[in-house]
Amino acid sequence: MEITTENQAGLLIVRLRGRLDSTHCSAVETSLAGFIKAGEHQIRLDMAAVDYISSTGLRVLLGAYKQLKSVKGRFSIAPASPAVVSVLELAGLDLLLAVADAPAAPAPSSTAATAATAVARPDLTGELFALTAHVPLSAQLVTDPTPRPYASDTFALGIGALGPSLADGTGRHGEFLAAAGCAVYQPTDGASRPDWVVTQGALIPQAGLLDGLSARGHFAHLLRFAPAAGSRSVSLTALASAALDLAAAPVVGFVAVVETTGLVGATLRRDAEAAPADRFGFPQIRDWLSFTGDRAFRDSTALLVGFAARPGAAGPLAGQLRPLSGEPNAPLGHVHATVVAYRPLTKGRIDVAPTVAALFEPPGPQAVLHLLGDPRGHHGAGESTFESGAFWFAPVKL
């Protein structure tokens, strides 16, 4: 299979030559995924020189179409050989076919409503959007397992369990986060996958937290970030530091949807409701926590919920925050993440609620982690890093 590309005023034309069968599908799928991750959201496939396409090939094309549709992009096929047209029509996928000279959908333009300020820091670059909120987030410690609702204007993290009654959490409390009307946790009753609830009509997630943090309000800023020139990723510490500086605040709360290059963290293995005080000592800690060891979940998408503070400025939240890395004067933080299969993000200014809700579409979350920094230098895993993403944040009122 030969793959070549040409960019025409924002439209990426990908020309294929050969057979799109099980032998060559992987190369095409990898190429298309790479183009989408690189920000190419207007793609046309030239399949005039493709003389055969199998069901595996159809799956690759449909996958790219769905990914671009989810970010309001465009994926089409033109021109196509008679063999390709016939297979697409028989499979009911002729919606992928386009008139060869059809214009590409225009890329979103900058307007007053979406105007952004360029951000250039030593460790990241991006665009900063000012949102409508100007009131600091109202945050609180949560140590009551009595279930409470987590509506769209509230985000939280900690050790908790979903359910409308105290009995629902018995023996199940694990890593928990909630954001934008969605909540997810990793049960500690032996379940292999997380459980989650998404707001639907009058149904609002309810959960009890044994220990955690909650904040209510609206975000003041959106940072669309990427690595600085010469770097391959952005660290969690760099993101937290940028948010504190850009908000000019001692403490910030945030929700982020990120493309991962690796996560470092731990997951509770047993319900902490009746845990002994020395559970984090050695060797018993191995019975209570599972660690990633090395960076995990590379090339995935993750939802982050967290708080960050300058050293010495956390106030009443200090007991919940720890240094995010071993760097001098590193910000303090407490961050949980849930991981899903890779999902592309629409460019520019996007809203937090629909972006977060889309992550819970099937197959949904794969894991929930408490993100940690491993400061052991070359012998440790370091900290979580990201390729790009959307980072909503606001100052926290102490």
XYZ file of C-alpha atoms in Angstrom:
398
model
C 0.000 0.000 0.000
C 1.392 3.388 -1.042
C 0.275 6.436 0.971
C 0.975 9.997 -0.120
C -0.461 13.324 1.034
C -1.105 16.813 -0.268
C -2.439 19.811 1.651
C -4.771 22.138 -0.236
C -5.790 25.214 1.786
C -6.490 23.296 4.974
C -7.826 20.162 3.255
C -5.530 17.152 3.619
C -5.774 14.847 0.622
C -4.529 11.330 1.372
C -3.915 9.215 -1.738
C -3.883 5.446 -1.457
C -2.596 3.014 -4.051
C -2.959 -0.756 -3.707
C -5.228 -3.109 -1.775
C -6.934 -2.035 1.456
C -7.036 -5.488 3.013
C -6.090 -6.949 6.390
C -2.407 -6.860 5.446
C -2.324 -3.116 4.763
C -5.127 -1.761 6.964
C -2.845 -1.222 9.932
C -0.610 1.178 7.998
C -3.588 3.189 6.746
C -5.218 3.256 10.177
C -1.983 4.404 11.817
C -1.489 7.128 9.208
C -5.039 8.461 9.522
C -4.823 8.441 13.335
C -1.546 10.358 13.129
C -3.047 12.982 10.830
C -6.024 13.479 13.152
C -3.831 13.737 16.252
C -1.705 16.311 14.433
C -4.799 18.491 14.042
C -5.865 17.641 10.485
C -9.657 17.719 10.816
C -10.490 18.085 7.098
C -9.423 14.872 5.315
C -10.298 13.562 1.876
C -9.225 10.083 0.827
C -8.300 9.617 -2.837
C -9.012 5.922 -3.527
C -9.012 6.031 -7.306
C -6.023 3.659 -7.336
C -7.432 1.206 -4.754
C -8.652 -1.931 -6.531
C -9.833 -3.900 -3.473
C -11.256 -3.150 -0.025
C -12.162 -5.704 2.658
C -14.394 -5.492 5.719
C -11.314 -4.627 7.757
C -10.694 -1.715 5.432
C -14.297 -0.540 5.822
C -13.830 -0.540 9.600
C -10.773 1.715 9.270
C -12.632 4.205 7.055
C -15.694 4.272 9.302
C -13.510 4.771 12.372
C -11.813 7.819 10.850
C -15.195 9.207 9.764
C -16.611 8.888 13.291
C -13.545 10.449 14.911
C -13.661 13.501 12.677
C -17.420 13.833 12.956
C -17.066 13.927 16.754
C -14.896 17.047 16.499
C -16.997 18.678 13.758
C -14.402 17.787 11.167
C -14.929 16.239 7.741
C -13.914 12.903 6.252
C -14.816 11.994 2.688
C -13.707 9.800 -0.196
C -13.240 11.228 -3.686
C -12.425 10.045 -6.219
C -12.903 6.313 -5.741
C -12.425 3.348 -8.028
C -15.521 1.411 -9.218
C -14.519 -1.451 -6.897
C -14.447 0.865 -3.856
C -17.729 2.570 -4.800
C -19.447 -0.793 -5.197
C -18.291 -2.088 -1.790
C -19.223 1.147 0.005
C -22.692 1.146 -1.539
C -23.305 -2.519 -0.712
C -22.185 -1.891 2.884
C -24.439 1.156 3.207
C -21.447 3.432 3.664
C -21.857 5.535 0.558
C -22.262 8.538 2.897
C -18.465 8.566 2.896
C -18.388 9.334 -0.826
C -18.126 12.977 -1.877
C -18.192 14.888 -5.122
C -14.568 15.357 -6.144
C -14.757 19.131 -6.356
C -16.903 19.664 -3.257
C -15.355 22.414 -1.111
C -13.967 21.534 2.291
C -15.927 22.654 5.288
C -14.413 25.933 6.467
C -12.192 25.787 9.518
C -13.530 27.627 12.566
C -12.608 31.281 12.335
C -11.489 33.562 15.130
C -14.242 35.906 16.279
C -14.758 38.113 19.254
C -16.503 35.225 20.984
C -13.581 32.856 20.448
C -10.638 35.280 20.594
C -7.619 33.806 22.348
C -4.396 35.088 23.858
C -1.222 33.301 22.848
C 0.642 31.591 25.689
C 4.358 30.868 25.369
C 6.168 29.387 28.347
C 9.436 27.419 28.569
C 7.494 24.198 29.130
C 4.323 24.665 27.059
C 2.616 26.753 24.418
C -1.017 27.353 23.624
C -4.051 29.595 23.514
C -5.821 31.078 26.524
C -9.548 31.793 26.301
C -11.242 34.040 28.850
C -14.583 32.542 29.854
C -17.543 34.340 31.387
C -17.031 33.466 35.042
C -15.287 35.952 37.342
C -16.306 34.556 40.735
C -13.735 32.245 42.393
C -14.668 28.614 42.902
C -16.060 27.699 46.286
C -14.134 24.672 47.582
C -14.536 22.443 50.610
C -13.131 19.349 52.248
C -15.470 16.351 52.121
C -15.257 13.639 54.784
C -18.880 12.486 54.945
C -19.833 9.215 53.213
C -23.475 10.358 53.057
C -24.298 10.509 49.324
C -24.769 13.930 47.783
C -25.512 14.974 44.178
C -22.749 16.072 41.838
C -24.431 18.356 39.324
C -22.915 20.027 36.273
C -21.580 23.032 38.253
C -19.645 20.854 40.719
C -16.447 18.853 40.462
C -14.852 16.617 43.069
C -12.252 13.937 43.711
C -11.307 11.589 46.507
C -12.155 8.180 47.891
C -15.837 7.556 47.288
C -18.579 5.358 45.915
C -21.537 5.974 43.636
C -25.077 5.355 44.809
C -28.002 7.104 46.512
C -27.596 5.373 49.893
C -24.872 4.641 52.438
C -25.339 0.931 51.809
C -24.321 1.367 48.162
C -20.803 2.311 49.241
C -20.211 -0.383 51.841
C -17.106 -2.339 50.860
C -16.715 -0.448 47.580
C -15.114 2.974 48.236
C -12.328 3.641 45.745
C -10.717 6.319 43.585
C -13.461 8.772 42.578
C -13.913 11.882 40.456
C -16.832 13.955 39.227
C -17.013 16.754 36.677
C -19.607 18.428 34.458
C -22.451 16.190 35.587
C -20.483 12.932 35.164
C -19.033 10.782 37.956
C -16.832 7.675 37.916
C -15.083 5.513 40.506
C -13.108 2.311 40.755
C -14.973 -0.042 43.126
C -12.780 -1.938 45.592
C -15.079 -4.976 45.725
C -13.083 -6.845 43.096
C -14.589 -5.130 40.038
C -12.222 -5.048 37.084
C -13.650 -1.905 35.487
C -14.807 1.470 36.803
C -18.474 2.286 37.312
C -19.958 5.619 36.250
C -23.136 7.683 36.072
C -23.829 10.501 33.599
C -26.510 13.129 34.140
C -29.596 12.339 32.067
C -32.678 14.466 32.648
C -33.487 14.360 36.341
C -30.894 11.634 36.960
C -27.848 13.262 38.613
C -24.861 11.263 39.899
C -24.882 10.760 43.664
C -21.854 9.661 45.643
C -20.483 9.559 49.157
C -16.872 10.598 49.792
C -14.905 9.249 52.718
C -12.139 11.740 52.036
C -11.774 14.296 49.269
C -12.272 17.760 47.860
C -15.208 19.377 46.121
C -15.662 22.714 44.343
C -18.645 24.524 42.921
C -18.784 27.294 40.364
C -17.746 28.030 36.802
C -14.361 28.158 35.165
C -12.725 31.472 34.329
C -10.193 30.260 31.749
C -9.613 27.620 29.107
C -6.037 26.795 28.105
C -5.562 24.811 24.880
C -2.006 23.603 25.380
C 0.728 21.767 23.511
C 4.445 21.144 24.175
C 6.913 23.985 23.769
C 9.214 23.876 20.770
C 11.728 21.085 21.158
C 9.621 19.154 23.686
C 7.451 16.096 23.150
C 5.120 16.461 26.116
C 3.811 18.685 28.893
C 4.116 17.566 32.507
C 1.402 17.791 35.149
C 3.664 20.155 37.100
C 3.983 22.448 34.077
C 0.201 22.570 33.642
C -0.402 23.329 37.322
C 2.255 26.046 37.330
C 0.806 27.638 34.197
C -2.696 27.692 35.682
C -1.502 29.306 38.910
C 0.425 31.972 36.989
C -2.281 32.678 34.414
C -4.976 32.916 37.102
C -2.668 34.975 39.336
C -3.983 32.934 42.248
C -2.514 30.958 45.170
C -4.904 28.025 44.566
C -6.761 26.855 41.456
C -9.254 24.123 40.701
C -9.361 22.508 37.285
C -10.862 19.967 34.924
C -8.927 18.862 31.844
C -9.334 16.530 28.881
C -5.891 15.529 27.648
C -4.091 13.298 25.182
C -1.675 11.258 27.272
C 1.930 10.330 26.729
C 1.953 8.449 30.024
C 0.272 8.472 33.434
C 1.913 7.748 36.781
C -0.392 6.961 39.673
C -1.986 4.529 42.075
C -5.374 2.915 42.604
C -6.831 1.787 45.923
C -7.301 -1.978 46.029
C -9.354 -2.318 49.223
C -12.139 -0.251 50.769
C -10.595 2.387 53.021
C -13.653 2.869 55.250
C -12.281 0.588 57.962
C -8.617 0.711 56.990
C -5.895 0.622 59.670
C -3.807 3.758 60.155
C -0.579 1.992 59.110
C -1.909 0.717 55.753
C 0.615 2.824 53.815
C 3.609 1.320 55.596
C 5.782 -1.361 54.015
C 5.057 -4.137 53.140
C 1.304 -3.818 53.815
C 0.979 -0.970 51.323
C 1.146 -3.577 48.569
C -2.162 -4.979 49.794
C -3.821 -1.560 49.661
C -2.507 0.169 46.550
C -1.697 -0.771 42.956
C 0.969 1.429 41.334
C 1.581 1.975 37.647
C 5.331 1.457 38.093
C 6.190 2.999 34.731
C 4.163 5.508 32.728
C 0.933 3.826 31.685
C -1.918 4.510 29.271
C 0.204 6.049 26.544
C -1.711 7.481 23.559
C -5.025 7.508 25.391
C -7.392 10.283 26.417
C -7.852 11.145 30.081
C -10.183 13.302 32.129
C -8.338 15.062 34.953
C -9.949 16.646 38.001
C -7.758 18.422 40.505
C -6.536 21.276 42.650
C -3.139 22.970 42.626
C -1.569 25.458 45.029
C 1.635 27.373 45.476
C 3.817 26.008 48.301
C 2.592 27.341 51.628
C -0.609 28.806 50.146
C -3.064 25.900 50.337
C -4.714 27.073 53.561
C -7.456 24.665 54.747
C -6.818 22.399 51.729
C -3.192 21.744 52.743
C -3.906 18.307 54.172
C -5.159 17.128 50.777
C -2.306 18.479 48.625
C 1.176 17.096 48.058
C 4.129 18.186 45.848
C 3.398 17.181 42.253
C 7.066 16.485 41.518
C 10.517 16.576 43.034
C 11.338 19.895 41.368
C 12.300 22.782 43.694
C 9.256 24.854 44.658
C 6.969 22.519 42.707
C 3.285 23.319 43.109
C 1.215 21.198 45.456
C -1.653 19.240 44.012
C -4.259 16.519 44.288
C -5.324 15.109 40.930
C -7.416 12.137 39.851
C -7.727 10.843 36.287
C -10.008 8.479 34.430
C -8.736 6.981 31.181
C -10.640 6.249 27.963
C -9.628 5.189 24.473
C -8.137 7.994 22.385
C -10.687 10.645 21.335
C -9.741 13.650 19.181
C -10.690 17.113 20.451
C -12.227 19.942 18.496
C -9.820 22.840 18.053
C -10.201 26.231 19.709
C -12.669 27.182 22.389
C -14.835 24.267 23.511
C -17.303 23.792 26.347
C -16.455 21.577 29.289
C -19.817 19.792 29.680
C -20.217 18.201 26.223
C -16.489 17.490 25.998
C -16.525 15.560 29.278
C -19.822 13.792 28.544
C -18.453 12.461 25.236
C -15.750 10.561 27.129
C -18.384 8.386 28.803
C -19.838 7.085 25.564
C -19.178 3.359 24.983
C -16.822 1.735 25.734
C -16.323 4.321 28.511
C -13.656 4.594 31.217
C -10.926 1.976 31.519
C -9.361 3.002 34.846
C -9.356 5.625 37.602
C -6.051 6.774 39.108
C -4.737 9.077 41.799
C -1.877 10.747 39.927
C 1.462 10.751 41.742
C 4.977 11.980 41.110
C 7.869 9.532 41.432
C 10.903 11.683 42.427
C 13.531 8.923 42.251
C 15.299 10.426 39.253
C 16.414 7.933 36.604
C 15.211 5.068 38.803
C 11.643 6.384 39.040
C 8.713 6.798 36.668
C 8.680 10.599 36.972
C 5.270 12.209 36.602
C 2.291 12.154 34.257
C 2.806 13.819 30.888
C 0.513 14.895 28.067
C 0.703 15.657 24.370
C -2.039 18.282 24.238
C -5.479 19.057 25.600
C -8.087 21.400 27.002
C -7.548 22.707 30.542
C -10.382 24.603 32.274
C -9.428 26.340 35.520
C -10.345 29.090 37.967
C -9.070 30.541 41.252
C -10.311 28.909 44.448
C -11.749 30.951 47.293
C -10.215 29.801 50.592
